PDB file of C-alpha atoms in Angstrom:
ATOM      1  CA  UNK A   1       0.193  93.339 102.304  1.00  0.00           C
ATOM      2  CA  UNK A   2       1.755  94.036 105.294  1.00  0.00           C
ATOM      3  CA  UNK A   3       3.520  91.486 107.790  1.00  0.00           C
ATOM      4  CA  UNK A   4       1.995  92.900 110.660  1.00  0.00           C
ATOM      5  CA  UNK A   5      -1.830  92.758 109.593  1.00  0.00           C
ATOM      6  CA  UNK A   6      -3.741  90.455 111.776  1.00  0.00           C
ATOM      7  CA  UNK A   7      -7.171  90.819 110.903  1.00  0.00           C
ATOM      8  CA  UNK A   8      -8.992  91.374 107.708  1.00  0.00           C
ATOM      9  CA  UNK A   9      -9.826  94.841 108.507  1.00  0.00           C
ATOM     10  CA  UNK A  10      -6.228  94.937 108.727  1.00  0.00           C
ATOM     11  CA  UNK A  11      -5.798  93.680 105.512  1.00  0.00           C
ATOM     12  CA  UNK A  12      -8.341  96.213 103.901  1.00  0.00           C
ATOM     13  CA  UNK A  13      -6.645  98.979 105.317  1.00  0.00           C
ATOM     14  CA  UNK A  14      -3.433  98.027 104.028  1.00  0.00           C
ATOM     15  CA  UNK A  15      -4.648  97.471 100.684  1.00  0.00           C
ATOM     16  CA  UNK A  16      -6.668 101.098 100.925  1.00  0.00           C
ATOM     17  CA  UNK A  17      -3.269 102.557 101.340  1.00  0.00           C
ATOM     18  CA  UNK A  18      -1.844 100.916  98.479  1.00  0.00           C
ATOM     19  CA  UNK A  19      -3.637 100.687  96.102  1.00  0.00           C
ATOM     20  CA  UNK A  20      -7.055 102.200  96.090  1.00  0.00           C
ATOM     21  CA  UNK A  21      -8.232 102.123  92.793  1.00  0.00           C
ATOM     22  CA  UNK A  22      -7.501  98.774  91.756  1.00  0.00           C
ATOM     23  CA  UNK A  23     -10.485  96.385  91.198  1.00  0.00           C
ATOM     24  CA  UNK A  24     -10.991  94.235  94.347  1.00  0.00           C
ATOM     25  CA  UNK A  25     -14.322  92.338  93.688  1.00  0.00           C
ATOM     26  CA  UNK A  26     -16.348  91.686  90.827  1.00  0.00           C
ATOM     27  CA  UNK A  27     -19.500  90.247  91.061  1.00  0.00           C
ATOM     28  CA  UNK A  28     -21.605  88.335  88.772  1.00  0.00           C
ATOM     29  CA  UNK A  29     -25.105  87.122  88.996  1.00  0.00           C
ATOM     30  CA  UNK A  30     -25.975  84.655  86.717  1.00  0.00           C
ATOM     31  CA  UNK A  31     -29.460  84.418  87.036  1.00  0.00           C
ATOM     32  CA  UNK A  32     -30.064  88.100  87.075  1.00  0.00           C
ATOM     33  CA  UNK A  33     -27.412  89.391  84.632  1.00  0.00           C
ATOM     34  CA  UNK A  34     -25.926  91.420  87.598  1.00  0.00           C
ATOM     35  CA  UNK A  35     -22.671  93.065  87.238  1.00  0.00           C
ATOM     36  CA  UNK A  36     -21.065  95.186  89.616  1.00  0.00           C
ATOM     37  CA  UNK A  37     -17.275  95.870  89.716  1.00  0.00           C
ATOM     38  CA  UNK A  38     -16.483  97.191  93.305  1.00  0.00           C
ATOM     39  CA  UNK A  39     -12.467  99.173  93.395  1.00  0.00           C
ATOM     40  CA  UNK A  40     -10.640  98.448  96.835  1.00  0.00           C
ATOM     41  CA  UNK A  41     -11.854 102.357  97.986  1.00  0.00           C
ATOM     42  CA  UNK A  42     -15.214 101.462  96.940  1.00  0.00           C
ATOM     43  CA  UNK A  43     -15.855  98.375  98.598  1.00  0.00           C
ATOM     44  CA  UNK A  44     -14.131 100.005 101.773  1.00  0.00           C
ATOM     45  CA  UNK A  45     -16.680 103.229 101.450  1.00  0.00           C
ATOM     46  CA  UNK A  46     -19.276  99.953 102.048  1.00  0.00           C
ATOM     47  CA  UNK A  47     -17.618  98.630 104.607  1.00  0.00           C
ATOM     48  CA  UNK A  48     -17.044 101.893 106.698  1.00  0.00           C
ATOM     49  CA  UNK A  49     -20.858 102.648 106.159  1.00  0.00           C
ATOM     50  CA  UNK A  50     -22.030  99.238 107.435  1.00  0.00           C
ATOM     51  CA  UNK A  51     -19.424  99.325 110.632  1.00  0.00           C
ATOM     52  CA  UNK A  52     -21.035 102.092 111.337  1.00  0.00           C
ATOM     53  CA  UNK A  53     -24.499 100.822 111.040  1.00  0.00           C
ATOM     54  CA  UNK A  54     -23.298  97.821 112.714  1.00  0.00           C
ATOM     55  CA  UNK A  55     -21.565  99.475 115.781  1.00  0.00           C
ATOM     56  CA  UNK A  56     -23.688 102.707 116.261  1.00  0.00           C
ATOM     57  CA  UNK A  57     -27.493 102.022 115.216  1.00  0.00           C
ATOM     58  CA  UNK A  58     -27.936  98.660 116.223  1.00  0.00           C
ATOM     59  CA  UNK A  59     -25.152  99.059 119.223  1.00  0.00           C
ATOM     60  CA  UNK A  60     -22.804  95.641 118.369  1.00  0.00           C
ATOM     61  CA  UNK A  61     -19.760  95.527 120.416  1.00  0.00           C
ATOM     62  CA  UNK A  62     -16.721  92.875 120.310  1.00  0.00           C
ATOM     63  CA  UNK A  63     -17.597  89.461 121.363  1.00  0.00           C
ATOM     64  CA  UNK A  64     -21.202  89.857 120.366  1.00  0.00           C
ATOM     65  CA  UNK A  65     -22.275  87.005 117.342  1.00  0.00           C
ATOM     66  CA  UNK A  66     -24.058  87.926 113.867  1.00  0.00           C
ATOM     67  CA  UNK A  67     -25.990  85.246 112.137  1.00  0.00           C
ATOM     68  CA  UNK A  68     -25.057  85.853 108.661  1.00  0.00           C
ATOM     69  CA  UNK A  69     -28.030  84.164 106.314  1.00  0.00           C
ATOM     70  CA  UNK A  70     -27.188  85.106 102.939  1.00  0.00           C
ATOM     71  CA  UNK A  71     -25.139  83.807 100.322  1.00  0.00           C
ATOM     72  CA  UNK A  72     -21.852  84.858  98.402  1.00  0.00           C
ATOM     73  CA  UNK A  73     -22.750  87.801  96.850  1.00  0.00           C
ATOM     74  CA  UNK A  74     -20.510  91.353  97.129  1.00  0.00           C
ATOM     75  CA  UNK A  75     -23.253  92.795  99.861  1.00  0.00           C
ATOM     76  CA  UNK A  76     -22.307  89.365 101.875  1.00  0.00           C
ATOM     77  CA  UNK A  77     -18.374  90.159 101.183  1.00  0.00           C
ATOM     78  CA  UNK A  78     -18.673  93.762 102.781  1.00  0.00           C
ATOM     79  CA  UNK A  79     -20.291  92.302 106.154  1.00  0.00           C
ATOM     80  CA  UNK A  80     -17.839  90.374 106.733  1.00  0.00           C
ATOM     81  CA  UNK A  81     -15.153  92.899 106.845  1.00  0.00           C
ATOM     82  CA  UNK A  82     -17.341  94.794 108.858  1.00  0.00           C
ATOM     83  CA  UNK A  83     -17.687  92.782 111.325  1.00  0.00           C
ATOM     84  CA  UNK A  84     -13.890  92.133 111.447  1.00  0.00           C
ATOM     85  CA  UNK A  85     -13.929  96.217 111.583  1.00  0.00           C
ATOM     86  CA  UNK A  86     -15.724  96.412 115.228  1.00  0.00           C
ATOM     87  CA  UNK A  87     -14.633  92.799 116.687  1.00  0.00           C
ATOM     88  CA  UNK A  88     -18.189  90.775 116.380  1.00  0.00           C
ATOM     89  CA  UNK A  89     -18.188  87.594 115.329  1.00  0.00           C
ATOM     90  CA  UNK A  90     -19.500  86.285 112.023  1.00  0.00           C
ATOM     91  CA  UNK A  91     -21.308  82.899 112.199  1.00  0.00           C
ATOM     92  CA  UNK A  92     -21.907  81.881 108.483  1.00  0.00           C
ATOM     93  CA  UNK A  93     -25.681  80.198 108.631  1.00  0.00           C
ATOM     94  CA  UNK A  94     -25.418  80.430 112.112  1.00  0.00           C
ATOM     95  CA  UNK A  95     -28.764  80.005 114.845  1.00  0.00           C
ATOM     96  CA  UNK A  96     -30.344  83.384 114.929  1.00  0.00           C
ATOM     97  CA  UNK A  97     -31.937  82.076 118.454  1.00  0.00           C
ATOM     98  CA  UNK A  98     -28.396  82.282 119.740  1.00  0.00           C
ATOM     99  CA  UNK A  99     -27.061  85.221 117.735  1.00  0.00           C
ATOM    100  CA  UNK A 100     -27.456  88.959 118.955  1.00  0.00           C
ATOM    101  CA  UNK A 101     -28.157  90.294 115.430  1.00  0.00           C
ATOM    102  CA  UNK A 102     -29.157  88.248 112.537  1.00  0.00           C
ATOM    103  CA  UNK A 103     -28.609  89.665 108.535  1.00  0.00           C
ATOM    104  CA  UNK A 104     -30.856  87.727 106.294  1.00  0.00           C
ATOM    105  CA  UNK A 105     -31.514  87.445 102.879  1.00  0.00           C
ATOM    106  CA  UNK A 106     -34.248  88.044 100.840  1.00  0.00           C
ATOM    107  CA  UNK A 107     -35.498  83.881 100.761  1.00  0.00           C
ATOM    108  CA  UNK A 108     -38.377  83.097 102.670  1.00  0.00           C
ATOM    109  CA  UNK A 109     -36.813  80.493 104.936  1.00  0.00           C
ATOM    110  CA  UNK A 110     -34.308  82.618 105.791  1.00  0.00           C
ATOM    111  CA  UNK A 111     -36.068  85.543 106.662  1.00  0.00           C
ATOM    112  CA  UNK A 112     -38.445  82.702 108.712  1.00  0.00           C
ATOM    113  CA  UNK A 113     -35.590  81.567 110.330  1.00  0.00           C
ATOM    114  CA  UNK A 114     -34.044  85.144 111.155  1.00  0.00           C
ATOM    115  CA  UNK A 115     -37.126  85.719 113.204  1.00  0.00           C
ATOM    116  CA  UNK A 116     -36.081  83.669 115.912  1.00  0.00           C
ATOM    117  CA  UNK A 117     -33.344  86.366 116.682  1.00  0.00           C
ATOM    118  CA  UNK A 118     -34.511  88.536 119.678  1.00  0.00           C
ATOM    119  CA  UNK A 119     -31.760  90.843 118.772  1.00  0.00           C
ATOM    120  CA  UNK A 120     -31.621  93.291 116.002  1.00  0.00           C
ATOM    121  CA  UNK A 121     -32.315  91.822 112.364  1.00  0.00           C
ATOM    122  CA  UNK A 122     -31.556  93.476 108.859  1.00  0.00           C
ATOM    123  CA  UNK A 123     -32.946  92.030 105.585  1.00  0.00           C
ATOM    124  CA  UNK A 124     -30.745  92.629 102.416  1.00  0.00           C
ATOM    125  CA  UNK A 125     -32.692  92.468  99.104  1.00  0.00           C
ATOM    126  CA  UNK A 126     -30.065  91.717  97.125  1.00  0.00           C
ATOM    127  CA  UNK A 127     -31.322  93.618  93.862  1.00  0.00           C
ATOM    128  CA  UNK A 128     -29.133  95.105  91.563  1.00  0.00           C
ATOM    129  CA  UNK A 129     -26.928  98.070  92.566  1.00  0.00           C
ATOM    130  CA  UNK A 130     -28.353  97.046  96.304  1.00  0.00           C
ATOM    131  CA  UNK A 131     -31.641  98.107  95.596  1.00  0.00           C
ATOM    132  CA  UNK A 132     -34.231  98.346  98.869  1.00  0.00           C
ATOM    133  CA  UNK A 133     -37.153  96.040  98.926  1.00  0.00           C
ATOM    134  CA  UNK A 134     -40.422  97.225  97.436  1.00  0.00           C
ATOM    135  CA  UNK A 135     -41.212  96.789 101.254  1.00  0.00           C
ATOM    136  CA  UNK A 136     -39.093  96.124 103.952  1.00  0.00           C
ATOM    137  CA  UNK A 137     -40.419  92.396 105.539  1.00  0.00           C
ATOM    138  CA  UNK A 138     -41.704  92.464 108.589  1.00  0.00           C
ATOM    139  CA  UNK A 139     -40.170  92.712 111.884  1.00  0.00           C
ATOM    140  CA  UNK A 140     -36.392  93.494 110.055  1.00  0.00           C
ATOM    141  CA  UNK A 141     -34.525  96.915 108.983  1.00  0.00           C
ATOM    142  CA  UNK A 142     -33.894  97.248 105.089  1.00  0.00           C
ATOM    143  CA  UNK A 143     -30.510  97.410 104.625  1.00  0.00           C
ATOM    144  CA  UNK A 144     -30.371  99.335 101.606  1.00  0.00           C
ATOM    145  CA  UNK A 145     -32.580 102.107 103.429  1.00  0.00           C
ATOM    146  CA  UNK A 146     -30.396 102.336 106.604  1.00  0.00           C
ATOM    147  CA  UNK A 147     -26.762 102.081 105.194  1.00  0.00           C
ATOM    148  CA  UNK A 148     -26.266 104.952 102.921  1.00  0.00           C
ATOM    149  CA  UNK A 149     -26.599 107.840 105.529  1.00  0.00           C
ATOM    150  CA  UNK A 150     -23.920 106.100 107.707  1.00  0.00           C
ATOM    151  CA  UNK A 151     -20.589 108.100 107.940  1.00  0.00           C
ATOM    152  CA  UNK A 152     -17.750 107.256 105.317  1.00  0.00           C
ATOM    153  CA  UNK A 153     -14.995 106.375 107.860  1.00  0.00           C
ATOM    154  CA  UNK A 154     -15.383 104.306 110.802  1.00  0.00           C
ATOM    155  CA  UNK A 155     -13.053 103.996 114.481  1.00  0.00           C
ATOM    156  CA  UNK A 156     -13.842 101.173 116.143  1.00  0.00           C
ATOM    157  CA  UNK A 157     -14.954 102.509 120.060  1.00  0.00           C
ATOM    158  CA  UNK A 158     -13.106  99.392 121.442  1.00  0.00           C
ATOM    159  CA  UNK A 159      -9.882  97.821 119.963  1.00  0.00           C
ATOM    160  CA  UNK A 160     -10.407  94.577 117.880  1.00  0.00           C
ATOM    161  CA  UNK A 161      -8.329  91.696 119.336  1.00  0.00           C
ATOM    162  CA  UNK A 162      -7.061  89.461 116.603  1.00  0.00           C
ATOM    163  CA  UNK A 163      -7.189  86.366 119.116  1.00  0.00           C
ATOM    164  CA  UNK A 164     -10.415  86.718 119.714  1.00  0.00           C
ATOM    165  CA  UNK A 165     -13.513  84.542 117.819  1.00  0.00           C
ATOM    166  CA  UNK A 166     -13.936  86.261 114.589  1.00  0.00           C
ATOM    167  CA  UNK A 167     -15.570  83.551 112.282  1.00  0.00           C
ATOM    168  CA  UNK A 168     -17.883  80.235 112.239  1.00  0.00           C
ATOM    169  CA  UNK A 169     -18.152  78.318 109.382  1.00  0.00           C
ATOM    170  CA  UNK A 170     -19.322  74.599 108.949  1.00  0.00           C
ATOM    171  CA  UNK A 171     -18.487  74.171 112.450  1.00  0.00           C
ATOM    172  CA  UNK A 172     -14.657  75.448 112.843  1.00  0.00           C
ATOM    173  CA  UNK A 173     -14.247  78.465 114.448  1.00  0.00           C
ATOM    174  CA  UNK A 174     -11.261  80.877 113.837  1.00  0.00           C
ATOM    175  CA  UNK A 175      -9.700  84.111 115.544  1.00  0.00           C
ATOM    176  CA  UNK A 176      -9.236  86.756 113.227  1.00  0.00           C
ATOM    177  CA  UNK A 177      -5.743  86.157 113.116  1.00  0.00           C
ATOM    178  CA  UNK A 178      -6.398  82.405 112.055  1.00  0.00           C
ATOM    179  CA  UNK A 179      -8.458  83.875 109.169  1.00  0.00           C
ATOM    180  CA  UNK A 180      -5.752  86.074 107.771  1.00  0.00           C
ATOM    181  CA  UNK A 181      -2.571  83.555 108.444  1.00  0.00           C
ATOM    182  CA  UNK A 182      -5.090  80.457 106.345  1.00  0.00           C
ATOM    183  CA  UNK A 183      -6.092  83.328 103.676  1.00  0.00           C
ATOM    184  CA  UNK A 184      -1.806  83.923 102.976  1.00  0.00           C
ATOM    185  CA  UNK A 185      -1.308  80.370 102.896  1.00  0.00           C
ATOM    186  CA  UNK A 186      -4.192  79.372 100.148  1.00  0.00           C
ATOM    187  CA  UNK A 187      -3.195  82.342  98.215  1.00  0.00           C
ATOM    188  CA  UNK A 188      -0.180  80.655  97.456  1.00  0.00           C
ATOM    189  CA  UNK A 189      -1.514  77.484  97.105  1.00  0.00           C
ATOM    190  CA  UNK A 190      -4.479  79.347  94.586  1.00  0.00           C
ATOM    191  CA  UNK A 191      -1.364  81.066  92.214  1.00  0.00           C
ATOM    192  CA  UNK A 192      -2.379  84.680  93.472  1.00  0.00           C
ATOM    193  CA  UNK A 193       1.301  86.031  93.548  1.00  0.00           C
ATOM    194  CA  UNK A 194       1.800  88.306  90.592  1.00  0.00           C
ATOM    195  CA  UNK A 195       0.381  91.917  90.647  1.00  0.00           C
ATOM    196  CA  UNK A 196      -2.955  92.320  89.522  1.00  0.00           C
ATOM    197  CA  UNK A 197      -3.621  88.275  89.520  1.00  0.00           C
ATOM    198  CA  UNK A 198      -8.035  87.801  88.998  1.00  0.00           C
ATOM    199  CA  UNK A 199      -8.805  84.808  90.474  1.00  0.00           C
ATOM    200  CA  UNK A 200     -12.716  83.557  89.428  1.00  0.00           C
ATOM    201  CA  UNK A 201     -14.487  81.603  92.208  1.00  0.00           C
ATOM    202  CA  UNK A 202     -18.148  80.300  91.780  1.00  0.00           C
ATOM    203  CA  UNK A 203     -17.756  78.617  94.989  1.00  0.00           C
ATOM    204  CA  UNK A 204     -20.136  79.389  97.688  1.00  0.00           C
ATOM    205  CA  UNK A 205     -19.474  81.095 100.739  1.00  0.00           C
ATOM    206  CA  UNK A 206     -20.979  77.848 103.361  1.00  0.00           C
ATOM    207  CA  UNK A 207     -17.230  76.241 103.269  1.00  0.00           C
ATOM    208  CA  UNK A 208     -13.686  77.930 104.340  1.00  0.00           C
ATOM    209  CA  UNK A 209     -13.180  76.944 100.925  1.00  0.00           C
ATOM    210  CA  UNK A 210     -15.636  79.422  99.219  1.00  0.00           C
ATOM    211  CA  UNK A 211     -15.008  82.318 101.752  1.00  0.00           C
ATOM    212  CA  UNK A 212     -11.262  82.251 100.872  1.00  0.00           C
ATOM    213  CA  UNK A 213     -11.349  81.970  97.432  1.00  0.00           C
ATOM    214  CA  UNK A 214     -14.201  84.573  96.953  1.00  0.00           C
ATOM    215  CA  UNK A 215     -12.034  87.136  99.437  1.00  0.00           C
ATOM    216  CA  UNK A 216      -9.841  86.434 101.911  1.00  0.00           C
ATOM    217  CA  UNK A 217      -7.047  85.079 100.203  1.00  0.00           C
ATOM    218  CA  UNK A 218      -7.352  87.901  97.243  1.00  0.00           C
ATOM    219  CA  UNK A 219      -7.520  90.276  99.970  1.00  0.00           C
ATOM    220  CA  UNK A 220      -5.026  88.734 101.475  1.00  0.00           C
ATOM    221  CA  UNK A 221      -2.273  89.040  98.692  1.00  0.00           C
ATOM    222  CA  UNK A 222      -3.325  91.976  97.045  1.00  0.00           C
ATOM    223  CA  UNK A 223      -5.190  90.617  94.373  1.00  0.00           C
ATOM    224  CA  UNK A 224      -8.853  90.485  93.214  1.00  0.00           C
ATOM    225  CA  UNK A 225     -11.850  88.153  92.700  1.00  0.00           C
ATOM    226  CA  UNK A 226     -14.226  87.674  90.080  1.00  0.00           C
ATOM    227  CA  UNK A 227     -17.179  86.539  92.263  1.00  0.00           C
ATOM    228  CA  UNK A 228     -19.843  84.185  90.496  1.00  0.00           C
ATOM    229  CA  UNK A 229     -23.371  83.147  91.546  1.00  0.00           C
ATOM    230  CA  UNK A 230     -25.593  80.947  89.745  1.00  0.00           C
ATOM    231  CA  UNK A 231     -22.704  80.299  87.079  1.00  0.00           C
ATOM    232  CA  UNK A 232     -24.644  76.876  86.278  1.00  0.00           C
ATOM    233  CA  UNK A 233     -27.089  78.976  84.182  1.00  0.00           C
ATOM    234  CA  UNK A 234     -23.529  80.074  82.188  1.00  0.00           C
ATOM    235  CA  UNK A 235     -22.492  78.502  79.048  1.00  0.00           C
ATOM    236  CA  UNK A 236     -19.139  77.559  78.170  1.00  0.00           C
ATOM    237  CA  UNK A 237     -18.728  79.565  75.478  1.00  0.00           C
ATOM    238  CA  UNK A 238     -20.090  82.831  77.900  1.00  0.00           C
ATOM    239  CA  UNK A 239     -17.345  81.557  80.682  1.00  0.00           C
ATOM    240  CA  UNK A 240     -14.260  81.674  78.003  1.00  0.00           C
ATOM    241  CA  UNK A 241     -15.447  84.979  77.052  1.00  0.00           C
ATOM    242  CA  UNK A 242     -15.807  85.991  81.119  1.00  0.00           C
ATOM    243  CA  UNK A 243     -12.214  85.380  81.469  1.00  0.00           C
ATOM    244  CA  UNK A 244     -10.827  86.970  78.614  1.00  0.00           C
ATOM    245  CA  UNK A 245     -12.925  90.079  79.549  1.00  0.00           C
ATOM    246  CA  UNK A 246     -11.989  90.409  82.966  1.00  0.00           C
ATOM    247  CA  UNK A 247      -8.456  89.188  82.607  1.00  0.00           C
ATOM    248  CA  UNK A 248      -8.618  86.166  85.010  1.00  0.00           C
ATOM    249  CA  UNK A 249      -5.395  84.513  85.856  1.00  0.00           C
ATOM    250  CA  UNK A 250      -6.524  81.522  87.623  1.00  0.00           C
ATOM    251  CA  UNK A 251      -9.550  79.656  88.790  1.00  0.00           C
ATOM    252  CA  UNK A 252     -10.562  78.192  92.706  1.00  0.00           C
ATOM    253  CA  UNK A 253      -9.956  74.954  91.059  1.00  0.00           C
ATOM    254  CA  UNK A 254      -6.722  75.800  90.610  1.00  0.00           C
ATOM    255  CA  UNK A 255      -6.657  76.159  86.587  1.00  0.00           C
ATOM    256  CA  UNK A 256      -4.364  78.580  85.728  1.00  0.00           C
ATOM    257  CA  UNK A 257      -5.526  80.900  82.483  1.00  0.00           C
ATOM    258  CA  UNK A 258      -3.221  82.083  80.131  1.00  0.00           C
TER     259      UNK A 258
END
């Protein structure tokens, strides 16, 4: 990656002109059997599409905060870079009475807490191959209806300033240039420094913890996570075969795999 990035978006981009086809996240859903390998270009194509949504239909702008109510999941990966793309702020579980747009989930007591937002609110099903809901929930904008007619590149209409508030999570707060220097610094300390290095993180994404090791620090050294929900309902013997298949070099519990 290059020295100069100081956002994520930054980071994407420089990874977009390097390497475009590599794999960048893979997802896994446990409880669903959900599989869905996402290549750097791919994952940016999503991220484009929902800066766009994000800056032109519901009219975000730098400075404004997002409530972000859903768990880690690829769908949750790609707002996050999107809102690094136009300059809002991401507040991971964050009060939707305080937030000017709210993105919630499918659970109930998240979409019953989104509806405190008097901003604009989305609802993400998070089905398979991001699959709409049968119906969209009331009183929030399906996602999976809204984002595929967005454009395929995106220019920010004001300049993103890497000192500004850029993420809230479990009360710390970090600037966008915070988030990259911390994601450089654990992907040394999580062994991502050989080409093509798969790190596999079932952590979730309520901690600094879990949003590094599931993308900012692969993103940040040019490497790639295998991205696990509900890996409780795994066996052991499924999780040995999991790493051989995707060729996972290390864990975020700091196991290396040989």
């Amino acid at each position: 990656m290059n020295a100069s990035d100081r956002t994520p978006a930054d980071l994407l981009r420089s990874a977009l002109a390097t390497d475009p086809a590599r794999p960048l996240v893979t997802f896994y859903d446990d409880a669903t059997g959900e599989r869905v390998e996402l290549s750097v270009a791919t994952f940016a194509n999503w991220v484009s599409k929902t800066a766009n949504l994000l800056q032109g239909d519901l009219a975000a702008a730098p400075g404004d905060r997002l409530a972000l109510l859903l768990p880690a999941h690829w769908q949750t990966a790609v707002w996050l870079l999107a809102c690094s793309s136009v300059g809002v702020c991401v507040e991971i579980g964050g009060d939707p009475a305080d937030a000017d747009v709210v993105v919630s989930g499918p659970a109930p007591d998240d979409l019953a807490a989104a509806r405190a937002c008097r901003g604009e609110r989305l609802a993400l099903a998070l089905r398979p191959l991001g699959g709409r809901f049968p119906q969209a929930p009331d009183g929030f904008a399906d996602y999976a209806v809204e984002v595929p007619g967005q454009g395929d590149r995106f220019a920010p209409f004001a300049p993103v300033d890497p000192d500004a508030p850029a993420l809230v999570v479990a009360g710390t707060e970090l600037t966008a240039a915070q988030i990259v220097g911390r994601a450089r610094e654990d992907a040394t300390a999580l062994g991502l420094k050989a080409p093509g290095a798969r790190l596999l993180s079932d952590r979730p994404y309520d901690s600094w913890d879990g949003l590094s090791a599931g993308l900012y620090a692969p993103l940040a050294a040019g490497s790639s996570v295998v991205l696990c929900r509900n890996m409780d309902q795994l066996s052991a013997e499924g999780l040995v075969k999991r790493i051989e298949s995707e060729r996972v070099t290390g864990t975020a519990d700091g196991d290396t795999v040989s």
